Amino acid sequence: MIVRISGEGQYELPDADAQRLNDLDNQAVAAVEAGDEPKFHELWNQMLDLVTSDGTELADDELVESDVILPPRDSTFEDAKMEWSGEGLIPD
Amino acid sequence: MPGLGGRFSTVVKAKVSKLLDRAEDPGETLDYGYNKQLELLQNVKKGIADVVTSKKRLQMQEEQIKQQVVKLDTQARQALAQGREDLARAALERKTVAQNELQTLDQQVAELEKQQEALTENEKKMRAKIEAFRTKKEVIKAQYSAAEAQVKIGEAASGVGEQMADLGLAMQRAQDKTEQMKARAGAVEELEAAGTFDDITQLGPPQDDIDKQLAELSAGSQVDDELAKMKAELGEGGGGDAPALEEGEKQAEQS
């Protein structure tokens, strides 16, 4: 599975991590919807850690599409609320 | 993955397909993609230059305010030595405002520093991708049948398109932040122009908004604490602290 962290780069993750990442993702969304900021940050950091520690960074000259694109590392709780809860905010 | 990653993927992929839709045939996709990449690279360079300019402006403001802090501190000591506690307090109030401003500026400079690093790193990646795309473009043109070429072109264009869309978003974020800081830097300059950080000896009786705000601020304990500390230093030492005072007085005479 190829995962991009927006603003940073792409990582190749073992397929087994997909489920783990998906679980964290669902929990993070639940935390956002519940207004639980500390919990959101904790889960968000776990997601980033999972990708960067388990994944291998793709070489800069590889042209591959990502399966999943994560928001920028410095995304705030406010960003998360705006973009990722409910219907989400999809520009264009 | 419907959550964070899913939504963001949707945003980026929508941008990618919009980019690619503009070109009609595969050959055009290649050339269009390549030209678009070069264009974007120029934008990134401009974006980085913008961040650097904003950072320098903030750093210059920092320098000026640092000088004001030193000056106001000296003036507070002089005022106190001459028994003018009211003036000393006013000087310390202004010093507190200036110090708070310094702290904010510090954080902003650090943030711009981070932006600059991230964009520079991004630009490097983009350049490598463009180079890879150029090589692939030539290989596809030379080696593949039309049908195969179409598939290969699609893959390469999506890969590089994603990088472009992501870089575009990063640029936008950097620009938003820089704009906010520019607005703030402008506001600080206005404060300076209004005399907030000015020489306390040039002040008349309190008359403007800033003085009112400062008076409110003086209720804060920082000014009281500092005033008490200065008094203690002046009181205890008697003649012991004289060098600092004399130095201050000399400066006052010179100015």
Short mmCIF file of C-alpha atoms in Angstrom, two decimals:
data_model
loop_
_atom_site.label_atom_id
_atom_site.label_comp_id
_atom_site.label_asym_id
_atom_site.label_seq_id
_atom_site.Cartn_x
_atom_site.Cartn_y
_atom_site.Cartn_z
CA MET A 1 0.00 0.00 0.00
CA ILE A 2 1.31 3.44 -0.91
CA VAL A 3 0.55 6.23 1.55
CA ARG A 4 1.39 9.87 1.04
CA ILE A 5 1.72 12.31 3.91
CA SER A 6 0.74 15.55 2.28
CA GLY A 7 3.64 17.97 2.06
CA GLU A 8 6.21 15.27 2.89
CA GLY A 9 6.26 12.33 0.54
CA GLN A 10 5.15 8.80 -0.23
CA TYR A 11 5.72 5.64 1.80
CA GLU A 12 5.29 2.00 0.91
CA LEU A 13 3.57 0.14 3.75
CA PRO A 14 3.05 -3.59 4.24
CA ASP A 15 -0.54 -4.46 3.30
CA ALA A 16 -1.11 -5.72 6.83
CA ASP A 17 -0.90 -2.12 8.07
CA ALA A 18 -3.91 -1.06 6.03
CA GLN A 19 -6.37 -2.38 8.59
CA ARG A 20 -4.46 -0.81 11.48
CA LEU A 21 -4.33 2.54 9.69
CA ASN A 22 -8.01 2.32 8.87
CA ASP A 23 -8.87 1.62 12.53
CA LEU A 24 -6.85 4.60 13.71
CA ASP A 25 -8.44 6.71 11.03
CA ASN A 26 -11.96 5.78 12.11
CA GLN A 27 -11.12 6.44 15.74
CA ALA A 28 -9.61 9.81 14.83
CA VAL A 29 -12.75 10.81 12.96
CA ALA A 30 -14.85 9.71 15.94
CA ALA A 31 -12.65 11.83 18.23
CA VAL A 32 -13.13 14.84 15.95
CA GLU A 33 -16.87 14.34 15.92
CA ALA A 34 -16.91 14.00 19.72
CA GLY A 35 -14.88 17.23 20.03
CA ASP A 36 -12.08 15.38 21.84
CA GLU A 37 -8.99 17.31 20.81
CA PRO A 38 -6.33 15.51 22.93
CA LYS A 39 -7.60 12.15 21.70
CA PHE A 40 -7.50 13.37 18.11
CA HIS A 41 -3.87 14.50 18.43
CA GLU A 42 -2.88 11.22 20.05
CA LEU A 43 -4.46 9.17 17.26
CA TRP A 44 -3.18 11.47 14.53
CA ASN A 45 0.37 11.08 15.84
CA GLN A 46 -0.06 7.32 15.97
CA MET A 47 -1.13 7.34 12.33
CA LEU A 48 1.87 9.39 11.27
CA ASP A 49 4.18 7.18 13.34
CA LEU A 50 2.76 4.05 11.79
CA VAL A 51 3.38 5.36 8.28
CA THR A 52 6.88 6.72 8.87
CA SER A 53 8.20 3.91 11.06
CA ASP A 54 6.63 0.92 9.30
CA GLY A 55 6.80 2.36 5.81
CA THR A 56 9.72 2.79 3.45
CA GLU A 57 9.99 6.17 1.80
CA LEU A 58 9.66 6.01 -1.97
CA ALA A 59 12.52 7.33 -4.05
CA ASP A 60 11.96 10.82 -5.43
CA ASP A 61 12.07 9.61 -9.03
CA GLU A 62 9.28 7.06 -8.66
CA LEU A 63 6.01 8.09 -10.28
CA VAL A 64 3.32 6.16 -8.46
CA GLU A 65 -0.16 7.09 -7.39
CA SER A 66 -0.95 6.78 -3.67
CA ASP A 67 -3.68 4.57 -2.31
CA VAL A 68 -4.21 6.93 0.57
CA ILE A 69 -3.21 10.54 1.08
CA LEU A 70 -3.00 11.80 4.65
CA PRO A 71 -3.39 15.50 5.45
CA PRO A 72 -0.31 17.58 6.33
CA ARG A 73 1.46 16.72 9.57
CA ASP A 74 0.73 20.10 11.13
CA SER A 75 -3.00 19.86 10.58
CA THR A 76 -4.88 21.29 13.53
CA PHE A 77 -7.98 20.09 15.28
CA GLU A 78 -9.79 22.97 13.59
CA ASP A 79 -8.62 21.74 10.16
CA ALA A 80 -9.82 18.29 11.07
CA LYS A 81 -13.21 19.57 12.15
CA MET A 82 -13.65 21.55 8.96
CA GLU A 83 -12.38 19.04 6.48
CA TRP A 84 -13.00 15.64 7.83
CA SER A 85 -16.20 15.48 9.76
CA GLY A 86 -19.69 15.26 8.41
CA GLU A 87 -19.84 15.84 4.68
CA GLY A 88 -16.34 17.20 4.63
CA LEU A 89 -15.11 20.21 2.79
CA ILE A 90 -14.06 19.35 -0.70
CA PRO A 91 -12.96 22.33 -2.74
CA ASP A 92 -13.45 22.46 -6.51
CA MET B 1 -10.95 4.56 4.18
CA PRO B 2 -13.66 7.19 4.49
CA GLY B 3 -12.01 9.26 7.23
CA LEU B 4 -9.05 11.61 7.31
CA GLY B 5 -7.04 9.88 4.63
CA GLY B 6 -10.04 9.11 2.48
CA ARG B 7 -11.31 12.65 2.38
CA PHE B 8 -7.93 14.15 1.73
CA SER B 9 -7.25 11.59 -1.02
CA THR B 10 -10.49 12.62 -2.64
CA VAL B 11 -9.47 16.27 -2.61
CA VAL B 12 -6.08 15.60 -4.14
CA LYS B 13 -7.34 13.12 -6.70
CA ALA B 14 -10.05 15.51 -7.81
CA LYS B 15 -7.31 18.05 -8.48
CA VAL B 16 -5.23 15.50 -10.36
CA SER B 17 -8.05 14.47 -12.67
CA LYS B 18 -8.86 18.11 -13.28
CA LEU B 19 -5.25 18.67 -14.30
CA LEU B 20 -5.21 15.69 -16.62
CA ASP B 21 -8.62 16.37 -18.16
CA ARG B 22 -7.29 19.50 -19.78
CA ALA B 23 -5.16 17.51 -22.17
CA GLU B 24 -7.03 15.55 -24.80
CA ASP B 25 -4.73 12.99 -26.37
CA PRO B 26 -1.98 10.99 -24.64
CA GLY B 27 0.86 12.77 -26.38
CA GLU B 28 -0.61 16.07 -25.32
CA THR B 29 -0.96 14.80 -21.77
CA LEU B 30 2.76 14.21 -21.71
CA ASP B 31 3.74 17.59 -23.01
CA TYR B 32 1.04 19.41 -21.09
CA GLY B 33 2.06 17.59 -17.92
CA TYR B 34 5.70 18.38 -18.44
CA ASN B 35 5.12 22.07 -19.14
CA LYS B 36 2.74 22.34 -16.22
CA GLN B 37 5.40 20.84 -13.97
CA LEU B 38 8.00 23.35 -15.04
CA GLU B 39 5.51 26.14 -14.47
CA LEU B 40 4.75 24.89 -10.99
CA LEU B 41 8.43 24.65 -10.18
CA GLN B 42 8.77 28.36 -10.99
CA ASN B 43 5.86 29.09 -8.67
CA VAL B 44 7.51 27.17 -5.89
CA LYS B 45 10.66 29.22 -6.29
CA LYS B 46 8.61 32.40 -6.06
CA GLY B 47 6.78 31.02 -3.05
CA ILE B 48 10.03 30.28 -1.25
CA ALA B 49 11.35 33.76 -2.03
CA ASP B 50 8.15 35.19 -0.58
CA VAL B 51 8.57 33.27 2.65
CA VAL B 52 12.19 34.42 2.94
CA THR B 53 11.18 38.05 2.42
CA SER B 54 8.50 37.85 5.09
CA LYS B 55 10.94 36.22 7.48
CA LYS B 56 13.51 38.96 6.95
CA ARG B 57 10.91 41.61 7.59
CA LEU B 58 9.92 40.01 10.87
CA GLN B 59 13.56 39.65 11.88
CA MET B 60 14.15 43.33 11.25
CA GLN B 61 11.16 44.18 13.43
CA GLU B 62 12.57 41.94 16.12
CA GLU B 63 15.86 43.80 16.07
CA GLN B 64 14.15 47.16 16.41
CA ILE B 65 11.97 46.01 19.27
CA LYS B 66 14.95 44.48 21.07
CA GLN B 67 16.65 47.86 21.01
CA GLN B 68 13.51 49.46 22.38
CA VAL B 69 13.41 46.98 25.26
CA VAL B 70 16.95 47.89 26.30
CA LYS B 71 16.20 51.58 25.98
CA LEU B 72 12.98 51.42 27.97
CA ASP B 73 14.67 49.45 30.71
CA THR B 74 17.41 52.06 31.01
CA GLN B 75 14.82 54.81 31.07
CA ALA B 76 12.83 53.10 33.80
CA ARG B 77 15.96 52.95 35.95
CA GLN B 78 16.76 56.58 35.32
CA ALA B 79 13.22 57.65 36.14
CA LEU B 80 13.24 55.68 39.35
CA ALA B 81 16.60 57.07 40.39
CA GLN B 82 15.13 60.52 39.99
CA GLY B 83 12.13 59.55 42.09
CA ARG B 84 9.71 59.53 39.14
CA GLU B 85 7.92 56.27 39.79
CA ASP B 86 5.11 57.22 37.43
CA LEU B 87 7.49 57.55 34.50
CA ALA B 88 9.32 54.39 35.48
CA ARG B 89 6.02 52.55 35.51
CA ALA B 90 5.08 53.89 32.10
CA ALA B 91 8.42 52.79 30.69
CA LEU B 92 8.05 49.32 32.15
CA GLU B 93 4.53 49.04 30.77
CA ARG B 94 5.85 49.74 27.34
CA LYS B 95 8.67 47.31 27.87
CA THR B 96 6.16 44.59 28.72
CA VAL B 97 4.22 45.27 25.54
CA ALA B 98 7.43 45.15 23.53
CA GLN B 99 8.54 41.91 25.16
CA ASN B 100 5.23 40.22 24.44
CA GLU B 101 5.56 41.33 20.85
CA LEU B 102 9.06 39.87 20.69
CA GLN B 103 7.80 36.52 21.87
CA THR B 104 5.16 36.40 19.17
CA LEU B 105 7.66 37.45 16.52
CA ASP B 106 10.02 34.70 17.64
CA GLN B 107 7.34 32.08 17.14
CA GLN B 108 6.46 33.46 13.74
CA VAL B 109 10.02 33.50 12.54
CA ALA B 110 10.37 29.89 13.66
CA GLU B 111 7.20 28.97 11.81
CA LEU B 112 8.34 30.64 8.60
CA GLU B 113 11.66 28.87 8.96
CA LYS B 114 9.81 25.56 9.01
CA GLN B 115 7.73 26.57 5.99
CA GLN B 116 10.83 27.50 4.09
CA GLU B 117 12.50 24.17 4.84
CA ALA B 118 9.41 22.19 3.88
CA LEU B 119 8.97 24.04 0.59
CA THR B 120 12.64 23.69 -0.28
CA GLU B 121 12.47 19.96 0.39
CA ASN B 122 9.28 19.80 -1.69
CA GLU B 123 10.88 21.63 -4.56
CA LYS B 124 13.74 19.14 -4.57
CA LYS B 125 11.28 16.24 -4.74
CA MET B 126 9.31 17.89 -7.50
CA ARG B 127 12.43 18.42 -9.53
CA ALA B 128 13.37 14.75 -9.20
CA LYS B 129 9.84 13.75 -10.27
CA ILE B 130 9.96 16.05 -13.27
CA GLU B 131 13.26 14.57 -14.32
CA ALA B 132 11.84 11.06 -13.93
CA PHE B 133 8.80 12.08 -15.93
CA ARG B 134 10.93 13.50 -18.71
CA THR B 135 12.93 10.26 -18.98
CA LYS B 136 9.78 8.16 -18.90
CA LYS B 137 8.18 10.36 -21.52
CA GLU B 138 10.99 9.65 -23.95
CA VAL B 139 10.96 5.92 -23.21
CA ILE B 140 7.21 5.73 -23.73
CA LYS B 141 7.41 7.62 -27.01
CA ALA B 142 10.22 5.40 -28.32
CA GLN B 143 9.32 1.93 -27.09
CA TYR B 144 5.65 1.34 -26.73
CA SER B 145 2.78 0.69 -29.05
CA ALA B 146 0.00 3.24 -28.98
CA ALA B 147 -2.24 1.21 -26.66
CA GLU B 148 0.54 0.37 -24.24
CA ALA B 149 1.80 3.90 -24.33
CA GLN B 150 -1.60 5.18 -23.29
CA VAL B 151 -1.59 3.03 -20.16
CA LYS B 152 1.97 3.97 -19.28
CA ILE B 153 1.26 7.63 -19.86
CA GLY B 154 -1.76 7.43 -17.61
CA GLU B 155 0.30 5.90 -14.80
CA ALA B 156 3.16 8.35 -15.06
CA ALA B 157 0.86 11.33 -15.40
CA SER B 158 -1.18 10.32 -12.35
CA GLY B 159 1.97 9.78 -10.30
CA VAL B 160 3.45 13.11 -11.16
CA GLY B 161 0.04 14.79 -11.10
CA GLU B 162 -0.40 13.74 -7.48
CA GLN B 163 2.94 15.31 -6.58
CA MET B 164 1.88 18.48 -8.38
CA ALA B 165 -1.47 18.65 -6.64
CA ASP B 166 0.16 18.06 -3.27
CA LEU B 167 2.80 20.69 -3.89
CA GLY B 168 0.04 23.05 -4.97
CA LEU B 169 -1.71 22.53 -1.64
CA ALA B 170 1.52 23.02 0.30
CA MET B 171 2.13 26.26 -1.57
CA GLN B 172 -1.34 27.45 -0.77
CA ARG B 173 -0.90 26.73 2.92
CA ALA B 174 2.44 28.53 2.97
CA GLN B 175 0.93 31.52 1.22
CA ASP B 176 -1.99 31.69 3.64
CA LYS B 177 0.38 31.69 6.59
CA THR B 178 2.67 34.27 5.05
CA GLU B 179 -0.30 36.51 4.33
CA GLN B 180 -1.44 36.31 7.95
CA MET B 181 2.03 37.22 9.14
CA LYS B 182 2.33 40.08 6.67
CA ALA B 183 -0.91 41.50 8.00
CA ARG B 184 0.38 41.17 11.53
CA ALA B 185 3.73 42.72 10.70
CA GLY B 186 1.85 45.65 9.19
CA ALA B 187 -0.18 46.03 12.38
CA VAL B 188 2.97 46.05 14.48
CA GLU B 189 4.45 48.75 12.29
CA GLU B 190 1.34 50.81 12.89
CA LEU B 191 1.75 50.34 16.63
CA GLU B 192 5.32 51.48 16.35
CA ALA B 193 4.25 54.47 14.31
CA ALA B 194 1.65 55.30 16.96
CA GLY B 195 4.44 55.50 19.49
CA THR B 196 3.79 52.37 21.50
CA PHE B 197 7.43 51.48 21.66
CA ASP B 198 8.69 55.04 21.60
CA ASP B 199 11.04 56.91 23.83
CA ILE B 200 9.32 57.41 27.15
CA THR B 201 11.00 60.77 27.74
CA GLN B 202 9.16 62.15 24.75
CA LEU B 203 5.78 61.31 26.18
CA GLY B 204 3.39 63.92 27.32
CA PRO B 205 0.47 63.21 29.62
CA PRO B 206 -1.50 60.07 28.77
CA GLN B 207 -3.85 60.93 25.95
CA ASP B 208 -4.29 58.17 23.46
CA ASP B 209 -5.78 54.71 23.32
CA ILE B 210 -2.44 53.12 23.67
CA ASP B 211 -1.82 54.84 26.97
CA LYS B 212 -5.17 53.65 28.22
CA GLN B 213 -4.38 50.12 27.17
CA LEU B 214 -1.01 50.38 28.81
CA ALA B 215 -2.54 51.63 32.02
CA GLU B 216 -4.82 48.62 32.07
CA LEU B 217 -1.89 46.42 31.43
CA SER B 218 0.01 47.94 34.31
CA ALA B 219 -2.45 46.30 36.64
CA GLY B 220 -0.64 43.16 35.60
CA SER B 221 1.86 41.90 38.07
CA GLN B 222 4.83 41.86 35.70
CA VAL B 223 5.25 45.61 35.83
CA ASP B 224 4.75 45.71 39.59
CA ASP B 225 7.28 42.96 40.12
CA GLU B 226 9.84 44.59 37.94
CA LEU B 227 9.33 47.94 39.56
CA ALA B 228 9.78 46.41 42.99
CA LYS B 229 12.93 44.68 41.83
CA MET B 230 14.38 47.89 40.43
CA LYS B 231 13.56 49.73 43.63
CA ALA B 232 15.28 47.04 45.66
CA GLU B 233 18.35 47.24 43.46
CA LEU B 234 18.48 51.00 43.75
CA GLY B 235 17.70 51.04 47.48
CA GLU B 236 19.95 48.25 48.70
CA GLY B 237 23.10 49.09 46.87
CA GLY B 238 23.00 52.77 47.66
CA GLY B 239 26.13 53.85 45.85
CA GLY B 240 26.75 50.26 44.78
CA ASP B 241 24.55 50.45 41.70
CA ALA B 242 25.86 53.83 40.76
CA PRO B 243 27.83 52.70 37.68
CA ALA B 244 24.70 51.48 35.93
CA LEU B 245 22.91 54.67 36.81
CA GLU B 246 25.73 56.87 35.78
CA GLU B 247 25.88 55.05 32.56
CA GLY B 248 22.18 55.64 32.08
CA GLU B 249 22.55 59.28 32.93
CA LYS B 250 25.39 59.69 30.53
CA GLN B 251 23.22 58.23 27.81
CA ALA B 252 20.44 60.56 28.80
CA GLU B 253 22.73 63.54 28.62
CA GLN B 254 23.97 62.50 25.23
CA SER B 255 20.50 62.15 23.82
#
